[in-house]
Short mmCIF file of C-alpha atoms in Angstrom, two decimals:
data_model
loop_
_atom_site.label_atom_id
_atom_site.label_comp_id
_atom_site.label_asym_id
_atom_site.label_seq_id
_atom_site.Cartn_x
_atom_site.Cartn_y
_atom_site.Cartn_z
CA MET A 1416 20.44 -16.16 7.99
CA ARG A 1417 20.64 -14.15 11.04
CA TYR A 1418 18.83 -16.73 13.23
CA ALA A 1419 19.81 -19.98 14.53
CA ALA A 1420 17.41 -23.00 13.11
CA GLY A 1421 14.03 -23.24 15.79
CA GLU A 1422 14.72 -19.27 16.46
CA ALA A 1423 12.90 -17.81 13.35
CA ARG A 1424 9.93 -16.38 15.87
CA ASP A 1425 12.21 -14.86 18.38
CA TRP A 1426 14.06 -12.86 16.20
CA VAL A 1427 10.84 -11.79 13.82
CA ARG A 1428 9.28 -10.53 16.89
CA ALA A 1429 12.26 -8.98 18.40
CA SER A 1430 13.90 -7.92 15.12
CA LEU A 1431 11.55 -6.47 12.37
CA SER A 1432 10.72 -3.06 12.41
CA GLY A 1433 8.61 -0.41 10.69
CA TYR A 1434 7.44 -0.83 6.81
CA LEU A 1435 8.87 -3.85 4.79
CA THR A 1436 7.91 -2.41 1.91
CA ILE A 1437 7.53 -4.02 -1.76
CA LEU A 1438 9.42 -3.25 -5.08
CA TYR A 1439 8.24 -2.71 -8.46
CA THR A 1440 10.23 -4.87 -11.35
CA PRO A 1441 11.28 -2.52 -14.26
CA PHE A 1442 11.45 -4.23 -17.60
CA HIS A 1443 13.24 -2.99 -21.10
CA ALA A 1444 11.20 -2.82 -24.28
CA ASP A 1445 11.90 -6.00 -25.43
CA GLY A 1446 10.75 -7.38 -22.08
CA ALA A 1447 14.17 -8.05 -20.54
CA LEU A 1448 14.81 -7.90 -16.81
CA ASP A 1449 16.20 -4.15 -16.27
CA GLU A 1450 18.72 -4.82 -13.76
CA ALA A 1451 20.31 -1.30 -13.21
CA GLY A 1452 16.55 0.22 -12.77
CA LEU A 1453 15.82 -2.44 -10.13
CA ARG A 1454 19.14 -1.40 -8.24
CA HIS A 1455 18.04 1.67 -8.29
CA ASN A 1456 14.56 0.79 -6.68
CA VAL A 1457 16.06 -1.16 -4.35
CA ARG A 1458 17.96 2.02 -3.16
CA ARG A 1459 15.44 4.30 -3.31
CA THR A 1460 12.86 2.25 -1.10
CA ILE A 1461 15.38 1.59 1.23
CA ALA A 1462 15.90 5.39 1.46
CA LEU A 1463 12.09 5.90 1.90
CA PRO A 1464 10.83 7.23 5.64
CA GLY A 1465 9.79 4.36 7.35
CA VAL A 1466 11.16 1.59 5.53
CA GLY A 1467 12.72 -1.23 7.58
CA GLY A 1468 13.54 -4.01 4.78
CA LEU A 1469 12.05 -5.32 2.04
CA SER A 1470 9.81 -7.54 0.65
CA VAL A 1471 10.64 -9.11 -2.60
CA HIS A 1472 8.49 -10.82 -5.24
CA SER A 1473 4.92 -9.69 -3.99
CA LEU A 1474 2.01 -8.82 -6.72
CA HIS A 1475 3.34 -5.44 -7.35
CA GLN A 1476 6.35 -6.69 -8.31
CA GLU A 1477 4.94 -9.56 -10.98
CA PHE A 1478 6.35 -12.86 -9.66
CA TRP A 1479 3.76 -14.56 -11.75
CA ALA A 1480 5.67 -12.97 -15.13
CA LEU A 1481 8.91 -13.86 -14.76
CA THR A 1482 10.43 -17.67 -15.21
CA LEU A 1483 11.58 -19.55 -12.28
CA ALA A 1484 15.24 -18.18 -13.29
CA GLU A 1485 14.24 -14.71 -13.65
CA ARG A 1486 12.70 -15.28 -10.18
CA LYS A 1487 15.51 -16.19 -8.90
CA CYS A 1488 17.72 -13.57 -10.51
CA VAL A 1489 15.55 -10.44 -9.36
CA THR A 1490 16.34 -12.32 -5.77
CA GLU A 1491 20.22 -12.14 -6.24
CA ILE A 1492 20.03 -8.75 -7.82
CA VAL A 1493 18.15 -7.75 -4.99
CA LEU A 1494 19.75 -8.90 -2.13
CA ASP A 1495 23.24 -8.05 -3.72
CA GLU A 1496 22.11 -4.44 -3.65
CA ALA A 1497 20.31 -4.38 -0.25
CA ALA A 1498 23.81 -6.36 0.96
CA GLY A 1499 22.84 -6.80 4.48
CA ARG A 1500 21.71 -3.26 5.42
CA VAL A 1501 17.73 -4.27 5.81
CA PRO A 1502 16.23 -6.99 6.01
CA VAL A 1503 14.50 -9.21 3.14
CA VAL A 1504 11.63 -11.30 3.01
CA ILE A 1505 11.35 -13.22 -0.36
CA GLY A 1506 8.12 -14.18 -1.92
CA CYS A 1507 8.23 -18.12 -2.84
CA SER A 1508 4.96 -18.67 -3.67
CA ASP A 1509 3.83 -21.07 -6.39
CA PRO A 1510 1.37 -23.60 -6.84
CA ALA A 1511 3.96 -26.58 -7.24
CA ALA A 1512 5.44 -27.42 -3.44
CA ALA A 1513 8.77 -28.20 -5.68
CA ASN A 1514 9.10 -25.04 -6.93
CA VAL A 1515 8.43 -22.98 -3.78
CA VAL A 1516 11.00 -25.34 -2.22
CA GLU A 1517 14.00 -24.61 -5.09
CA LEU A 1518 12.91 -20.84 -4.45
CA ALA A 1519 13.22 -21.04 -0.89
CA ARG A 1520 16.73 -22.61 -0.49
CA HIS A 1521 18.06 -20.41 -3.48
CA ALA A 1522 16.52 -17.26 -0.96
CA GLU A 1523 18.41 -18.86 2.34
CA ALA A 1524 21.43 -19.36 0.02
CA SER A 1525 21.63 -16.01 -1.64
CA GLY A 1526 21.23 -14.59 2.09
CA ALA A 1527 17.68 -13.85 2.58
CA ASP A 1528 16.23 -13.43 6.26
CA LEU A 1529 12.83 -15.13 5.47
CA VAL A 1530 10.54 -16.66 2.39
CA MET A 1531 6.81 -15.86 2.35
CA VAL A 1532 4.89 -18.29 0.91
CA TRP A 1533 1.11 -18.10 -0.05
CA PRO A 1534 -1.18 -21.26 -0.09
CA PRO A 1535 -1.20 -22.70 -3.55
CA TYR A 1536 -2.81 -19.58 -5.94
CA TYR A 1537 -4.55 -22.01 -8.79
CA GLY A 1538 -6.12 -25.45 -9.07
CA PRO A 1539 -8.33 -27.36 -6.17
CA ARG A 1540 -7.98 -26.59 -2.60
CA ASP A 1541 -8.65 -27.47 0.78
CA ALA A 1542 -7.62 -27.30 4.13
CA ALA A 1543 -6.18 -30.56 3.89
CA GLY A 1544 -4.42 -30.31 1.15
CA VAL A 1545 -3.24 -26.82 2.07
CA ARG A 1546 -1.76 -27.99 4.85
CA ALA A 1547 0.12 -31.05 3.45
CA PHE A 1548 1.32 -28.04 0.86
CA TYR A 1549 2.83 -26.33 3.83
CA GLU A 1550 3.94 -29.35 5.84
CA HIS A 1551 5.97 -30.49 2.93
CA VAL A 1552 7.53 -27.30 1.70
CA ALA A 1553 8.72 -26.76 5.59
CA ALA A 1554 10.23 -30.04 5.97
CA HIS A 1555 12.64 -29.30 2.83
CA ILE A 1556 13.86 -26.06 3.84
CA GLY A 1557 15.52 -24.39 6.92
CA ILE A 1558 14.34 -20.71 6.39
CA GLY A 1559 11.68 -18.90 8.67
CA MET A 1560 8.49 -19.14 6.40
CA VAL A 1561 5.93 -16.39 6.60
CA VAL A 1562 2.24 -17.82 5.33
CA TYR A 1563 -0.39 -15.53 3.79
CA SER A 1564 -3.89 -15.08 5.03
CA THR A 1565 -6.28 -12.74 2.30
CA THR A 1566 -9.68 -12.58 1.02
CA LEU A 1567 -8.50 -10.98 -1.52
CA SER A 1568 -9.88 -12.48 -5.02
CA GLU A 1569 -7.04 -12.49 -6.46
CA LEU A 1570 -5.76 -15.55 -4.29
CA GLY A 1571 -9.32 -17.20 -3.93
CA TYR A 1572 -8.54 -19.59 -0.91
CA TYR A 1573 -8.63 -18.10 2.81
CA LEU A 1574 -5.74 -19.20 5.27
CA ALA A 1575 -8.10 -19.17 8.02
CA PRO A 1576 -6.91 -18.62 11.83
CA GLU A 1577 -7.64 -22.09 13.00
CA GLN A 1578 -5.33 -23.32 9.91
CA VAL A 1579 -2.77 -21.03 10.50
CA GLU A 1580 -2.76 -22.18 14.56
CA ALA A 1581 -2.99 -25.73 12.65
CA LEU A 1582 0.71 -25.18 11.24
CA LEU A 1583 2.46 -23.85 14.53
CA HIS A 1584 4.40 -27.56 14.91
CA LEU A 1585 6.42 -26.56 12.32
CA PRO A 1586 9.21 -24.43 13.64
CA ASN A 1587 10.04 -21.91 10.36
CA VAL A 1588 6.44 -20.80 9.99
CA CYS A 1589 7.31 -17.61 12.20
CA ALA A 1590 4.65 -15.30 10.80
CA VAL A 1591 1.64 -14.75 9.15
CA GLN A 1592 0.47 -12.00 6.86
CA ASP A 1593 -3.03 -10.84 7.02
CA THR A 1594 -4.68 -9.19 4.25
CA THR A 1595 -8.34 -9.83 5.20
CA LEU A 1596 -9.07 -6.44 4.56
CA ASN A 1597 -11.77 -6.72 7.83
CA PHE A 1598 -11.01 -5.84 11.30
CA ALA A 1599 -12.95 -8.60 12.78
CA SER A 1600 -11.12 -11.04 10.81
CA TYR A 1601 -7.36 -9.72 11.68
CA ALA A 1602 -8.70 -9.72 15.65
CA ARG A 1603 -9.83 -13.24 15.19
CA MET A 1604 -6.25 -14.13 13.59
CA MET A 1605 -4.25 -11.79 16.42
CA GLU A 1606 -6.42 -13.71 19.20
CA ARG A 1607 -5.95 -17.53 18.01
CA VAL A 1608 -2.45 -17.24 17.17
CA GLY A 1609 -0.58 -13.79 18.02
CA ASP A 1610 -0.06 -15.04 21.07
CA ARG A 1611 2.64 -17.50 19.40
CA ILE A 1612 3.64 -16.15 16.06
CA CYS A 1613 3.74 -12.27 15.00
CA VAL A 1614 0.13 -11.49 12.55
CA SER A 1615 1.80 -8.98 10.16
CA THR A 1616 -0.70 -6.82 8.13
CA SER A 1617 0.47 -4.20 5.18
CA LEU A 1618 -2.16 -1.58 5.72
CA GLU A 1619 -1.51 1.40 8.70
CA GLU A 1620 -5.05 1.22 9.57
CA TYR A 1621 -5.05 -2.47 10.96
CA PHE A 1622 -1.18 -1.94 12.34
CA LEU A 1623 -2.35 0.43 14.60
CA PHE A 1624 -5.83 -1.01 15.12
CA GLY A 1625 -3.61 -4.30 16.27
CA ARG A 1626 -1.20 -1.85 18.68
CA LEU A 1627 -3.99 -0.34 20.34
CA THR A 1628 -5.92 -3.85 20.59
CA PHE A 1629 -3.48 -6.30 21.46
CA ALA A 1630 -0.18 -4.27 22.57
CA GLU A 1631 0.75 -7.42 24.21
CA ARG A 1632 1.35 -9.27 21.28
CA ALA A 1633 1.09 -7.06 18.18
CA PRO A 1634 4.38 -7.12 16.20
CA ARG A 1635 6.04 -3.49 15.30
CA PHE A 1636 6.20 -3.99 11.51
CA MET A 1637 4.17 -4.31 8.71
CA ILE A 1638 4.91 -6.39 5.49
CA GLY A 1639 4.48 -5.97 2.04
CA SER A 1640 3.22 -2.28 2.38
CA SER A 1641 3.30 -0.29 -0.82
CA ARG A 1642 2.17 3.13 0.70
CA PRO A 1643 5.66 4.61 1.93
CA VAL A 1644 6.71 4.23 -2.05
CA LEU A 1645 3.08 5.72 -3.29
CA CYS A 1646 1.68 8.05 -0.90
CA GLN A 1647 5.00 9.96 0.61
CA THR A 1648 7.95 11.11 -0.51
CA LEU A 1649 11.33 12.24 1.77
CA GLU A 1650 9.98 16.04 1.49
CA VAL A 1651 6.55 14.76 2.71
CA PRO A 1652 7.16 11.75 4.42
CA HIS A 1653 3.90 10.82 5.67
CA CYS A 1654 4.45 7.02 6.36
CA GLY A 1655 7.48 8.04 8.40
CA ARG A 1656 5.66 9.98 10.35
CA PHE A 1657 3.12 7.32 10.93
CA ALA A 1658 5.29 4.49 11.64
CA ASP A 1659 7.77 6.91 14.23
CA ALA A 1660 4.07 7.67 16.09
CA ALA A 1661 3.22 4.51 15.90
CA LEU A 1662 6.20 2.48 17.49
CA ARG A 1663 6.48 5.25 20.12
CA ASP A 1664 2.96 4.24 21.27
CA ASP A 1665 1.90 7.71 20.56
CA PHE A 1666 -1.52 6.95 18.66
CA ALA A 1667 -2.73 10.52 18.98
CA ALA A 1668 -0.26 11.55 16.27
CA ALA A 1669 -0.57 8.51 14.50
CA ALA A 1670 -4.07 8.80 14.04
CA VAL A 1671 -3.76 12.13 12.64
CA HIS A 1672 -1.05 10.72 10.32
CA LEU A 1673 -3.24 7.96 9.17
CA ARG A 1674 -5.94 10.19 8.45
CA GLU A 1675 -3.11 11.75 5.55
CA ILE A 1676 -2.27 8.62 4.54
CA SER A 1677 -5.75 7.21 3.77
CA ALA A 1678 -7.11 10.47 2.31
CA ILE A 1679 -4.60 9.62 -0.77
CA ALA A 1680 -4.81 5.70 -0.53
CA SER A 1681 -8.85 6.01 -0.83
CA ARG A 1682 -7.90 6.84 -4.27
CA LEU A 1683 -4.97 5.25 -5.78
CA GLN A 1684 -5.55 1.66 -3.86
CA SER A 1685 -8.75 1.35 -1.59
CA ARG A 1686 -11.19 1.10 -3.92
CA TYR A 1687 -9.27 -1.50 -5.30
CA PHE A 1688 -8.52 -3.92 -2.57
CA ALA A 1689 -12.32 -3.06 -2.05
CA GLN A 1690 -13.26 -4.82 -5.13
CA GLY A 1691 -10.68 -7.63 -4.27
CA PHE A 1692 -7.25 -6.74 -6.36
CA HIS A 1693 -4.38 -5.38 -6.90
CA HIS A 1694 -4.22 -2.73 -9.76
CA VAL A 1695 -0.49 -3.75 -10.39
CA ALA A 1696 -0.24 -1.66 -13.79
CA LEU A 1697 -1.54 1.61 -12.13
CA PHE A 1698 0.25 1.37 -8.96
CA LYS A 1699 3.76 0.67 -11.26
CA THR A 1700 3.07 3.94 -13.24
CA LEU A 1701 2.39 6.43 -10.40
CA ALA A 1702 5.53 4.83 -8.39
CA GLY A 1703 7.38 6.01 -11.83
CA LEU A 1704 6.00 9.36 -11.78
CA LEU A 1705 7.32 9.18 -7.88
CA GLY A 1706 10.66 8.03 -8.40
CA MET A 1707 11.06 4.67 -9.42
CA GLU A 1708 12.46 2.79 -12.93
CA VAL A 1709 9.63 1.15 -13.96
CA GLY A 1710 10.98 0.81 -17.23
CA GLU A 1711 10.12 0.72 -21.22
CA GLY A 1712 8.11 -2.21 -21.35
CA TRP A 1713 5.18 -4.59 -19.84
CA ARG A 1714 5.01 -8.30 -19.41
CA PRO A 1715 1.89 -10.05 -20.38
CA ALA A 1716 -0.83 -9.88 -18.97
CA LEU A 1717 -0.35 -6.68 -17.54
CA ALA A 1718 -1.20 -3.71 -19.63
CA PRO A 1719 -1.18 0.32 -19.03
CA PRO A 1720 -4.00 1.73 -17.08
CA ASP A 1721 -6.42 3.60 -18.27
CA PRO A 1722 -5.17 7.29 -19.55
CA ARG A 1723 -8.04 8.54 -17.30
CA ASP A 1724 -7.30 6.82 -14.05
CA VAL A 1725 -3.91 7.70 -14.32
CA SER A 1726 -4.45 11.57 -14.91
CA GLU A 1727 -7.00 11.10 -12.20
CA CYS A 1728 -4.14 10.39 -9.61
CA ILE A 1729 -1.87 12.48 -11.21
CA ALA A 1730 -4.28 15.28 -10.25
CA LEU A 1731 -4.62 13.77 -6.58
CA LEU A 1732 -0.66 13.45 -5.82
CA ARG A 1733 -0.29 17.11 -6.65
CA ARG A 1734 -2.77 17.90 -4.33
CA ALA A 1735 -1.35 15.99 -1.50
CA GLY A 1736 2.08 17.95 -2.40
CA LEU A 1737 3.52 14.69 -3.42
CA LEU A 1738 3.97 15.22 -7.01
CA ALA A 1739 4.87 18.99 -8.73
CA GLU A 1740 2.93 20.76 -10.96
CA THR A 1741 5.15 20.17 -14.54
CA ALA A 1742 5.61 16.08 -13.53
#
């Protein structure tokens, strides 16, 4: 870690900047991890405009389809390839608190900067139980922890602002990832806890709203962003230009770049988010067309996307100048 015990909150606010972007996990035809492909994805993602770090074991990376040993292996490969060039957040989410602790300790020992921990994503859950879950995890790890608040149906549990506030006695709770996709909910989270921990988002529209509306407390980073992988290229760096403008407080220029990003993302991603889920199979396929290694096989229960959806997205990427006509 790059900070002393108890200093995670200050380090996060002072040190993180830009997009902490997701990765995709490639598999060989027999289902085994493709280490060379994963290393390629780490290098290529770090090189993308606007990227200031990595978010590992997000939904995009199919962590739910990996064994604990494979999750540790992916963590080690990513951290080895990143080699300290950018901060790395390792997702350690699991319904079993003991597994979360095991993964978080491994991440810390492997050189991660932070861990991301969702509320338990299966089983009976209530506010008291979820608080006890986080308290148990925090008591057994030393690394800074980002908690996760979403209204997407994939998780099925909303960590409300008052519940996040109830966790602030835990010094390693250093940020909250707000993926509610609702400006009023995002604002409530920022108002309730944003003066004490960073309230992050993964989408540019909420990031810009935060910097406009809560200038004194809005962070300078986004965690879990996939648009830098799917909505730009090195030659057409929409996300890099957005991040540069937003972090210079040039909000007019940032808004122009946001409109360009949104026009692409609305068909690629946003309509699925509006339905409450990440269309990982489609996103992964498109990432492969844009230069990522996505492998030759699919892990159950992920299946190849509908070819009609892929064709429609390819046409959009070509119109946007992100994909050559021959691709």
